[in-house]
XYZ file of N, CA, C and O in Angstrom:
764
model
N 29.359 36.953 -34.252
C 29.076 35.676 -34.837
C 29.492 34.538 -33.894
O 28.745 33.602 -33.707
N 30.678 34.660 -33.313
C 31.159 33.642 -32.378
C 30.270 33.577 -31.141
O 29.998 32.490 -30.645
N 29.850 34.740 -30.659
C 28.998 34.791 -29.467
C 27.663 34.091 -29.738
O 27.179 33.318 -28.902
N 27.068 34.332 -30.874
C 25.802 33.704 -31.229
C 25.967 32.185 -31.330
O 25.108 31.412 -30.884
N 27.061 31.727 -31.888
C 27.330 30.300 -32.005
C 27.532 29.682 -30.631
O 27.024 28.597 -30.343
N 28.242 30.383 -29.760
C 28.488 29.904 -28.405
C 27.183 29.806 -27.622
O 26.931 28.811 -26.937
N 26.325 30.816 -27.720
C 25.038 30.806 -27.024
C 24.183 29.650 -27.529
O 23.551 28.937 -26.742
N 24.147 29.438 -28.823
C 23.373 28.342 -29.403
C 23.901 26.998 -28.929
O 23.133 26.076 -28.633
N 25.210 26.862 -28.829
C 25.827 25.623 -28.367
C 25.493 25.348 -26.900
O 25.185 24.217 -26.524
N 25.525 26.391 -26.064
C 25.197 26.243 -24.638
C 23.737 25.841 -24.478
O 23.400 24.957 -23.684
N 22.830 26.463 -25.217
C 21.406 26.116 -25.140
C 21.176 24.676 -25.587
O 20.373 23.952 -24.997
N 21.856 24.245 -26.612
C 21.714 22.874 -27.090
C 22.218 21.888 -26.039
O 21.606 20.844 -25.801
N 23.305 22.225 -25.373
C 23.854 21.358 -24.333
C 22.901 21.279 -23.143
O 22.709 20.217 -22.543
N 22.280 22.407 -22.785
C 21.334 22.417 -21.679
C 20.095 21.600 -22.011
O 19.519 20.956 -21.140
N 19.665 21.630 -23.236
C 18.495 20.862 -23.648
C 18.759 19.363 -23.560
O 17.850 18.586 -23.309
N 19.997 18.945 -23.761
C 20.343 17.530 -23.716
C 20.637 17.039 -22.302
O 20.699 15.841 -22.065
N 20.815 17.958 -21.362
C 21.131 17.594 -19.980
C 19.901 16.920 -19.358
O 18.788 17.398 -19.518
N 20.097 15.810 -18.645
C 18.945 15.162 -18.005
C 18.376 16.075 -16.931
O 19.092 16.888 -16.332
N 17.070 15.956 -16.664
C 16.460 16.815 -15.645
C 17.045 16.521 -14.273
O 17.470 15.395 -13.989
N 17.061 17.521 -13.417
C 17.570 17.347 -12.067
C 16.642 16.427 -11.291
O 15.436 16.493 -11.419
N 17.220 15.576 -10.498
C 16.425 14.656 -9.689
C 15.915 15.358 -8.461
O 16.606 16.148 -7.837
N 14.686 15.019 -8.083
C 14.155 15.507 -6.821
C 14.752 14.677 -5.707
O 15.462 13.699 -5.955
N 14.443 15.005 -4.475
C 15.017 14.277 -3.357
C 14.544 12.828 -3.323
O 15.184 11.979 -2.759
N 13.403 12.541 -3.942
C 12.860 11.193 -3.965
C 12.765 10.726 -5.411
O 12.320 11.460 -6.264
N 13.186 9.508 -5.737
C 13.101 9.051 -7.118
C 11.651 9.046 -7.606
O 10.747 8.744 -6.848
N 11.450 9.374 -8.860
C 10.100 9.450 -9.402
C 9.680 8.084 -9.929
O 9.640 7.850 -11.126
N 9.359 7.177 -9.018
C 8.940 5.842 -9.404
C 7.430 5.696 -9.321
O 6.883 4.764 -9.859
N 6.775 6.581 -8.625
C 5.337 6.461 -8.470
C 4.634 7.064 -9.680
O 4.973 8.126 -10.140
N 3.640 6.337 -10.167
C 2.977 6.726 -11.394
C 1.591 7.310 -11.105
O 1.222 7.530 -9.977
N 0.811 7.473 -12.122
C -0.530 8.012 -12.181
C -1.206 8.244 -10.831
O -1.498 7.301 -10.112
N -1.469 9.469 -10.485
C -2.173 9.884 -9.269
C -1.462 9.500 -7.980
O -2.014 9.680 -6.910
N -0.297 8.962 -8.055
C 0.336 8.488 -6.837
C 0.801 9.616 -5.942
O 0.891 9.418 -4.739
N 1.097 10.782 -6.488
C 1.517 11.889 -5.629
C 0.384 12.293 -4.700
O 0.599 12.518 -3.498
N -0.829 12.370 -5.220
C -1.980 12.716 -4.390
C -2.284 11.607 -3.385
O -2.594 11.876 -2.227
N -2.210 10.362 -3.843
C -2.465 9.235 -2.948
C -1.384 9.163 -1.875
O -1.671 8.953 -0.694
N -0.137 9.382 -2.278
C 0.968 9.377 -1.310
C 0.768 10.457 -0.258
O 0.973 10.211 0.939
N 0.340 11.640 -0.666
C 0.088 12.728 0.289
C -1.040 12.345 1.233
O -0.953 12.586 2.451
N -2.091 11.736 0.710
C -3.206 11.294 1.550
C -2.740 10.265 2.579
O -3.056 10.366 3.763
N -1.969 9.274 2.121
C -1.479 8.241 3.033
C -0.542 8.830 4.079
O -0.610 8.464 5.257
N 0.357 9.723 3.665
C 1.283 10.337 4.622
C 0.543 11.176 5.664
O 0.935 11.190 6.831
N -0.525 11.862 5.254
C -1.267 12.723 6.179
C -2.203 11.942 7.093
O -2.258 12.184 8.291
N -2.966 11.001 6.517
C -4.022 10.341 7.272
C -3.641 8.968 7.815
O -4.257 8.491 8.767
N -2.676 8.316 7.187
C -2.265 6.970 7.596
C -0.736 6.891 7.672
O -0.114 6.102 6.956
N -0.096 7.694 8.525
C 1.373 7.762 8.514
C 2.062 6.434 8.836
O 3.089 6.117 8.234
N 1.518 5.654 9.737
C 2.151 4.373 10.074
C 2.095 3.418 8.897
O 3.063 2.725 8.581
N 0.954 3.379 8.227
C 0.808 2.518 7.054
C 1.688 3.014 5.914
O 2.306 2.211 5.211
N 1.762 4.326 5.726
C 2.601 4.885 4.652
C 4.058 4.474 4.855
O 4.736 4.092 3.898
N 4.532 4.540 6.085
C 5.914 4.143 6.368
C 6.135 2.671 6.024
O 7.203 2.289 5.549
N 5.115 1.856 6.197
C 5.226 0.432 5.916
C 5.173 0.166 4.415
O 6.027 -0.505 3.857
N 4.190 0.726 3.726
C 3.959 0.366 2.319
C 4.947 1.027 1.369
O 5.273 0.463 0.332
N 5.464 2.202 1.689
C 6.379 2.884 0.783
C 7.773 2.266 0.783
O 8.623 2.651 -0.003
N 8.013 1.276 1.648
C 9.290 0.572 1.621
C 9.420 -0.284 0.364
O 10.518 -0.595 -0.067
N 8.296 -0.664 -0.222
C 8.295 -1.564 -1.372
C 8.258 -0.753 -2.665
O 7.220 -0.577 -3.285
N 9.417 -0.246 -3.086
C 9.511 0.571 -4.299
C 9.109 -0.215 -5.547
O 8.513 0.339 -6.453
N 9.423 -1.504 -5.585
C 9.079 -2.316 -6.756
C 7.569 -2.383 -6.935
O 7.055 -2.354 -8.048
N 6.841 -2.450 -5.837
C 5.387 -2.466 -5.891
C 4.857 -1.193 -6.535
O 4.012 -1.239 -7.426
N 5.379 -0.040 -6.120
C 4.909 1.235 -6.667
C 5.295 1.381 -8.127
O 4.563 1.959 -8.911
N 6.458 0.852 -8.511
C 6.861 0.916 -9.912
C 5.922 0.100 -10.792
O 5.709 0.416 -11.948
N 5.379 -0.967 -10.240
C 4.536 -1.865 -11.011
C 3.116 -1.388 -11.225
O 2.383 -1.973 -12.014
N 2.708 -0.353 -10.530
C 1.339 0.123 -10.716
C 1.165 0.666 -12.124
O 1.991 1.420 -12.624
N 0.105 0.273 -12.747
C -0.103 0.644 -14.153
C -0.518 2.096 -14.292
O -1.378 2.585 -13.573
N 0.038 2.754 -15.255
C -0.276 4.150 -15.548
C -1.621 4.245 -16.255
O -1.872 3.552 -17.212
N -2.496 5.102 -15.737
C -3.748 5.388 -16.423
C -4.949 4.614 -15.951
O -6.067 5.031 -16.178
N -4.762 3.476 -15.318
C -5.925 2.691 -14.925
C -6.264 2.845 -13.444
O -7.298 2.382 -13.011
N -5.409 3.464 -12.684
C -5.665 3.637 -11.264
C -5.383 2.372 -10.467
O -5.002 1.344 -11.011
N -5.591 2.451 -9.164
C -5.360 1.327 -8.271
C -6.113 1.579 -6.979
O -6.714 2.634 -6.782
N -6.092 0.611 -6.082
C -6.810 0.691 -4.813
C -5.831 0.417 -3.683
O -5.001 -0.483 -3.774
N -5.960 1.182 -2.600
C -5.145 0.993 -1.404
C -6.074 0.632 -0.254
O -7.062 1.322 -0.006
N -5.774 -0.467 0.431
C -6.496 -0.868 1.635
C -5.632 -0.423 2.813
O -4.705 -1.124 3.205
N -5.917 0.758 3.344
C -5.029 1.383 4.333
C -5.537 1.189 5.763
O -6.558 1.765 6.141
N -4.832 0.380 6.561
C -5.205 0.273 7.971
C -5.020 1.627 8.659
O -4.013 2.307 8.460
N -5.999 2.022 9.475
C -5.915 3.316 10.146
C -4.978 3.236 11.355
O -4.459 2.169 11.700
N -4.766 4.363 11.979
C -3.845 4.420 13.121
C -4.345 3.567 14.283
O -3.542 3.018 15.037
N -5.665 3.428 14.427
C -6.213 2.591 15.495
C -5.782 1.130 15.303
O -5.536 0.415 16.277
N -5.690 0.682 14.045
C -5.235 -0.686 13.770
C -3.789 -0.875 14.226
O -3.432 -1.918 14.775
N -2.953 0.139 14.008
C -1.560 0.055 14.464
C -1.476 0.136 15.983
O -0.636 -0.526 16.592
N -2.343 0.927 16.592
C -2.340 1.056 18.052
C -2.780 -0.235 18.729
O -2.406 -0.491 19.875
N -3.591 -1.060 18.050
C -4.033 -2.336 18.610
C -2.907 -3.367 18.643
O -2.982 -4.337 19.379
N -1.875 -3.163 17.829
C -0.769 -4.117 17.779
C 0.028 -4.099 19.076
O 0.168 -3.061 19.718
N 0.566 -5.246 19.420
C 1.460 -5.322 20.580
C 2.753 -4.566 20.271
O 3.122 -4.401 19.108
N 3.435 -4.132 21.303
C 4.700 -3.414 21.119
C 5.703 -4.256 20.328
O 6.432 -3.738 19.487
N 5.725 -5.559 20.595
C 6.656 -6.443 19.898
C 6.371 -6.434 18.395
O 7.291 -6.348 17.585
N 5.096 -6.503 18.003
C 4.739 -6.523 16.582
C 5.093 -5.189 15.918
O 5.600 -5.160 14.804
N 4.873 -4.067 16.615
C 5.238 -2.763 16.051
C 6.745 -2.678 15.830
O 7.199 -2.154 14.813
N 7.521 -3.185 16.774
C 8.978 -3.146 16.593
C 9.409 -4.094 15.472
O 10.358 -3.806 14.742
N 8.718 -5.207 15.283
C 9.041 -6.125 14.199
C 8.775 -5.479 12.837
O 9.515 -5.701 11.888
N 7.716 -4.686 12.748
C 7.404 -3.999 11.495
C 8.484 -2.981 11.130
O 8.710 -2.705 9.957
N 9.160 -2.431 12.123
C 10.199 -1.426 11.885
C 11.591 -2.031 11.726
O 12.499 -1.358 11.252
N 11.756 -3.276 12.112
C 13.063 -3.932 12.074
C 13.475 -4.214 10.628
O 12.749 -4.881 9.888
N 14.637 -3.717 10.193
C 15.061 -3.940 8.798
C 15.268 -5.410 8.439
O 15.193 -5.772 7.275
N 15.495 -6.256 9.414
C 15.663 -7.683 9.134
C 14.362 -8.328 8.648
O 14.378 -9.379 8.042
N 13.239 -7.682 8.936
C 11.937 -8.201 8.520
C 11.432 -7.513 7.254
O 10.243 -7.528 6.969
N 12.337 -6.917 6.500
C 11.957 -6.143 5.320
C 11.128 -6.909 4.302
O 10.166 -6.385 3.757
N 11.495 -8.173 4.034
C 10.755 -8.955 3.046
C 9.325 -9.215 3.497
O 8.393 -9.147 2.701
N 9.152 -9.508 4.773
C 7.809 -9.761 5.306
C 6.981 -8.479 5.257
O 5.815 -8.491 4.857
N 7.585 -7.369 5.627
C 6.887 -6.086 5.609
C 6.476 -5.718 4.185
O 5.362 -5.247 3.948
N 7.355 -5.956 3.212
C 7.018 -5.692 1.811
C 5.846 -6.552 1.367
O 4.951 -6.087 0.657
N 5.830 -7.811 1.779
C 4.734 -8.708 1.407
C 3.429 -8.267 2.070
O 2.376 -8.292 1.438
N 3.488 -7.849 3.324
C 2.293 -7.347 4.005
C 1.755 -6.126 3.261
O 0.555 -6.014 3.008
N 2.633 -5.221 2.882
C 2.219 -4.040 2.130
C 1.586 -4.406 0.802
O 0.596 -3.805 0.380
N 2.121 -5.428 0.127
C 1.588 -5.846 -1.169
C 0.158 -6.359 -1.049
O -0.650 -6.183 -1.965
N -0.183 -6.968 0.072
C -1.552 -7.451 0.276
C -2.548 -6.305 0.481
O -3.743 -6.532 0.515
N -2.050 -5.089 0.606
C -2.930 -3.937 0.803
C -3.052 -3.071 -0.448
O -3.587 -1.972 -0.388
N -2.562 -3.563 -1.588
C -2.631 -2.827 -2.853
C -3.326 -3.706 -3.895
O -2.950 -4.860 -4.092
N -4.344 -3.135 -4.552
C -5.028 -3.803 -5.657
C -4.675 -3.018 -6.909
O -4.784 -1.792 -6.926
N -4.262 -3.688 -7.963
C -3.757 -3.014 -9.162
C -4.832 -2.354 -10.017
O -4.520 -1.818 -11.065
N -6.072 -2.396 -9.607
C -7.174 -1.750 -10.323
C -8.002 -0.963 -9.324
O -8.044 -1.316 -8.131
N -8.694 0.090 -9.778
C -9.581 0.801 -8.863
C -10.810 -0.056 -8.553
O -11.488 -0.521 -9.469
N -11.048 -0.321 -7.274
C -12.165 -1.159 -6.846
C -12.932 -0.405 -5.765
O -12.392 -0.098 -4.703
N -14.190 -0.120 -6.041
C -15.017 0.619 -5.083
C -15.509 -0.315 -3.987
O -15.449 -1.549 -4.103
N -16.052 0.274 -2.942
C -16.618 -0.503 -1.839
C -17.789 -1.342 -2.342
O -17.955 -2.499 -1.938
N -18.593 -0.782 -3.242
C -19.727 -1.529 -3.805
C -19.250 -2.739 -4.605
O -19.857 -3.811 -4.527
N -18.181 -2.570 -5.390
C -17.633 -3.699 -6.148
C -17.127 -4.781 -5.207
O -17.318 -5.975 -5.461
N -16.481 -4.378 -4.137
C -16.012 -5.345 -3.153
C -17.188 -6.054 -2.485
O -17.145 -7.259 -2.239
N -18.267 -5.296 -2.208
C -19.453 -5.849 -1.554
C -20.048 -6.981 -2.378
O -20.523 -7.972 -1.838
N -19.996 -6.844 -3.704
C -20.570 -7.840 -4.601
C -19.631 -9.015 -4.867
O -20.060 -10.017 -5.424
N -18.378 -8.898 -4.484
C -17.418 -9.966 -4.773
C -17.253 -10.878 -3.568
O -17.721 -10.597 -2.478
N -16.543 -11.976 -3.786
C -16.233 -12.873 -2.667
C -14.741 -12.896 -2.372
O -14.309 -13.491 -1.395
N -13.970 -12.246 -3.239
C -12.527 -12.193 -3.044
C -11.928 -11.203 -4.011
O -12.579 -10.763 -4.962
N -10.687 -10.847 -3.755
C -9.997 -9.889 -4.609
C -8.528 -10.298 -4.709
O -7.968 -10.857 -3.765
N -7.949 -10.044 -5.869
C -6.533 -10.354 -6.082
C -5.742 -9.066 -5.842
O -5.929 -8.075 -6.540
N -4.886 -9.089 -4.843
C -4.033 -7.951 -4.524
C -2.651 -8.176 -5.141
O -2.401 -9.224 -5.739
N -1.767 -7.227 -4.965
C -0.396 -7.384 -5.444
C 0.322 -8.510 -4.708
O 1.288 -9.077 -5.210
N -0.155 -8.870 -3.519
C 0.457 -9.949 -2.750
C -0.171 -11.307 -2.986
O 0.448 -12.333 -2.771
N -1.431 -11.321 -3.428
C -2.148 -12.574 -3.640
C -3.631 -12.381 -3.400
O -4.109 -11.272 -3.156
N -4.384 -13.464 -3.440
C -5.831 -13.396 -3.285
C -6.201 -13.360 -1.808
O -5.651 -14.114 -1.004
N -7.176 -12.509 -1.478
C -7.724 -12.457 -0.126
C -9.239 -12.435 -0.208
O -9.825 -11.994 -1.194
N -9.879 -12.927 0.836
C -11.331 -13.031 0.886
C -11.972 -11.689 1.199
O -11.437 -10.882 1.954
N -13.142 -11.500 0.612
C -13.966 -10.328 0.883
C -15.307 -10.841 1.362
O -15.850 -11.807 0.815
N -15.827 -10.220 2.405
C -17.116 -10.642 2.935
C -17.978 -9.454 3.285
O -17.576 -8.298 3.160
N -19.152 -9.745 3.723
C -20.093 -8.715 4.157
C -20.091 -8.711 5.675
O -20.110 -9.763 6.309
N -20.061 -7.526 6.246
C -20.015 -7.444 7.704
C -21.391 -7.765 8.290
O -22.421 -7.486 7.686
N -21.355 -8.401 9.451
C -22.559 -8.875 10.109
C -22.580 -8.336 11.525
O -21.551 -8.279 12.197
N -23.758 -7.935 11.985
C -23.918 -7.523 13.384
C -24.858 -8.499 14.066
O -25.769 -9.049 13.452
N -24.624 -8.704 15.342
C -25.463 -9.623 16.110
C -25.071 -11.056 15.858
O -24.073 -11.363 15.202
N -25.874 -11.953 16.374
C -25.622 -13.376 16.181
C -24.585 -13.899 17.158
O -24.014 -13.163 17.966
N -24.367 -15.176 17.071
C -23.411 -15.845 17.937
C -22.434 -16.607 17.061
O -22.847 -17.477 16.286
N -21.159 -16.273 17.143
C -20.108 -16.894 16.342
C -20.419 -16.804 14.845
O -20.178 -17.736 14.092
N -20.999 -15.681 14.429
C -21.294 -15.461 13.015
C -22.584 -16.109 12.539
O -22.925 -16.041 11.373
N -23.296 -16.745 13.438
C -24.550 -17.410 13.055
C -25.713 -16.588 13.595
O -25.733 -16.194 14.766
N -26.675 -16.348 12.746
C -27.877 -15.635 13.176
C -27.742 -14.123 13.140
O -28.656 -13.412 13.543
N -26.623 -13.618 12.654
C -26.457 -12.170 12.576
C -27.085 -11.611 11.317
O -27.527 -12.341 10.431
N -27.136 -10.289 11.238
C -27.686 -9.615 10.055
C -26.600 -8.832 9.347
O -25.783 -8.192 9.998
N -26.659 -8.894 8.016
C -25.750 -8.069 7.229
C -26.105 -6.617 7.450
O -27.271 -6.249 7.456
N -25.074 -5.800 7.634
C -25.329 -4.375 7.884
C -24.903 -3.488 6.720
O -24.857 -2.273 6.848
N -24.592 -4.112 5.571
C -24.205 -3.333 4.395
C -22.723 -2.993 4.341
O -22.259 -2.396 3.390
N -21.972 -3.385 5.359
C -20.540 -3.118 5.387
C -19.756 -4.200 4.665
O -20.284 -5.245 4.302
N -18.492 -3.924 4.451
C -17.613 -4.849 3.730
C -16.405 -5.163 4.597
O -15.839 -4.271 5.240
N -16.015 -6.431 4.606
C -14.775 -6.830 5.277
C -13.836 -7.428 4.241
O -14.262 -8.114 3.322
N -12.571 -7.124 4.387
C -11.537 -7.674 3.518
C -10.603 -8.471 4.410
O -9.883 -7.900 5.228
N -10.690 -9.792 4.285
C -9.912 -10.704 5.114
C -10.113 -10.416 6.602
O -9.179 -10.452 7.392
N -11.337 -10.082 6.964
C -11.696 -9.820 8.352
C -11.587 -8.373 8.780
O -12.099 -7.991 9.820
N -10.930 -7.524 8.004
C -10.792 -6.103 8.333
C -11.946 -5.333 7.692
O -12.206 -5.468 6.502
N -12.615 -4.532 8.471
C -13.795 -3.795 8.005
C -13.385 -2.490 7.319
O -12.500 -1.783 7.802
N -14.045 -2.165 6.213
C -13.834 -0.879 5.554
C -14.609 0.173 6.336
O -15.830 0.101 6.455
N -13.901 1.151 6.882
C -14.501 2.209 7.690
C -15.008 3.335 6.794
O -16.112 3.849 6.975
N -14.178 3.736 5.832
C -14.562 4.792 4.894
C -13.765 4.618 3.614
O -12.770 3.894 3.581
N -14.222 5.280 2.558
C -13.544 5.216 1.265
C -13.474 6.599 0.672
O -14.353 7.432 0.911
N -12.418 6.849 -0.102
C -12.318 8.126 -0.819
C -11.709 7.866 -2.185
O -10.858 6.996 -2.339
N -12.205 8.621 -3.148
C -11.726 8.539 -4.517
C -10.734 9.669 -4.728
O -11.020 10.822 -4.429
N -9.552 9.342 -5.240
C -8.534 10.342 -5.574
C -8.187 10.115 -7.037
O -7.424 9.208 -7.354
N -8.774 10.916 -7.898
C -8.605 10.694 -9.334
C -9.183 9.346 -9.689
O -10.337 9.054 -9.400
N -8.369 8.488 -10.309
C -8.813 7.138 -10.671
C -8.445 6.121 -9.594
O -8.651 4.927 -9.786
N -7.919 6.591 -8.476
C -7.483 5.698 -7.411
C -8.481 5.731 -6.257
O -9.168 6.721 -6.038
N -8.530 4.633 -5.513
C -9.445 4.517 -4.382
C -8.624 4.178 -3.142
O -7.763 3.296 -3.187
N -8.895 4.877 -2.034
C -8.263 4.566 -0.751
C -9.370 4.162 0.215
O -10.290 4.934 0.475
N -9.301 2.922 0.701
C -10.261 2.423 1.685
C -9.584 2.433 3.055
O -8.531 1.819 3.229
N -10.180 3.124 4.005
C -9.677 3.092 5.391
C -10.174 1.815 6.042
O -11.374 1.529 6.049
N -9.251 1.039 6.599
C -9.569 -0.249 7.214
C -9.373 -0.174 8.728
O -8.509 0.555 9.205
N -10.148 -0.971 9.475
C -9.989 -0.978 10.929
C -8.977 -2.019 11.402
O -8.729 -2.151 12.595
N -8.377 -2.750 10.469
C -7.381 -3.763 10.803
C -6.556 -4.058 9.543
O -6.813 -3.507 8.485
N -5.606 -4.956 9.659
C -4.782 -5.346 8.523
C -5.516 -6.380 7.680
O -6.249 -7.209 8.211
N -5.301 -6.345 6.364
C -5.991 -7.252 5.451
C -5.107 -8.411 4.997
O -5.581 -9.295 4.303
N -3.835 -8.434 5.351
C -2.953 -9.510 4.902
C -3.288 -10.812 5.620
O -3.841 -10.795 6.719
N -2.961 -11.951 5.008
C -3.161 -13.228 5.695
C -2.295 -13.274 6.960
O -1.107 -12.974 6.914
N -2.899 -13.637 8.057
C -2.191 -13.620 9.349
C -1.051 -14.632 9.407
O -0.170 -14.534 10.244
N -1.041 -15.593 8.475
C 0.039 -16.568 8.446
C 1.388 -15.884 8.175
O 2.438 -16.382 8.577
N 1.370 -14.731 7.516
C 2.625 -14.007 7.258
C 3.311 -13.579 8.556
O 4.526 -13.437 8.594
N 2.547 -13.375 9.611
C 3.125 -12.939 10.882
C 4.107 -13.963 11.447
O 4.985 -13.618 12.233
N 3.983 -15.211 11.030
C 4.899 -16.255 11.507
C 6.336 -16.027 11.050
O 7.267 -16.544 11.632
N 6.487 -15.287 9.962
C 7.809 -15.145 9.365
C 8.617 -13.983 9.919
O 9.746 -13.762 9.492
N 8.064 -13.238 10.865
C 8.845 -12.181 11.503
C 10.005 -12.803 12.277
O 9.886 -13.874 12.853
N 11.114 -12.107 12.307
C 12.300 -12.485 13.086
C 12.932 -13.802 12.659
O 13.653 -14.420 13.427
N 12.685 -14.240 11.442
C 13.343 -15.443 10.943
C 14.413 -15.011 9.959
O 14.159 -14.828 8.776
N 15.629 -14.829 10.469
C 16.745 -14.395 9.644
C 17.196 -15.504 8.711
O 17.168 -16.672 9.052
N 17.594 -15.095 7.529
C 18.186 -16.044 6.595
C 19.641 -16.238 6.949
O 20.339 -15.295 7.283
N 20.096 -17.450 6.830
C 21.504 -17.743 7.058
C 22.213 -17.561 5.723
O 21.789 -18.144 4.712
N 23.275 -16.744 5.660
C 23.975 -16.535 4.390
C 24.415 -17.859 3.778
O 24.907 -18.749 4.475
N 24.206 -17.995 2.485
C 24.605 -19.209 1.778
C 23.507 -20.254 1.709
O 23.620 -21.227 0.999
N 22.426 -20.047 2.475
C 21.329 -21.018 2.410
C 20.296 -20.540 1.380
O 20.241 -19.391 1.031
N 19.482 -21.450 0.918
C 18.466 -21.049 -0.057
C 17.076 -21.241 0.468
O 16.818 -21.663 1.503
């Protein structure tokens, strides 16, 4: 009788114990594990940049999906060495988080939807969307080629992962004015 009571008590205690934590906190929601794997495999430089912003990933809505505008490795290779080191510098964390936020849309948006729009609201703010043009001089006299640009960065390819969309970009989509804020340390006590 005592043994049965003891076993029942141990099972009840185990049921109340919180689940063991994995090595990474479970802050990413709906389809994010698959999207995270895709970004880590195909866009490792971008993944290292965007996954720094845990608050952004926590804010993604469960069930409705989202869109990632992921600059490819060629976009990172085009950057100067100084800019690459600035992206990795912990002192520029706030700027890097903001750049990452401009590459996340809180709803699933296809390339066709972007093609029909003139702008999109990202987690960082609004950015322009345009149609890519070939030929012409200084953007005049060219022909639309059916492609889409997001703040000047062209969508190279798109893939659907569940309810989420990942667009491969040939450049960064954030407003270039953010680049001015690299290496500007805050002085403690100032606002």
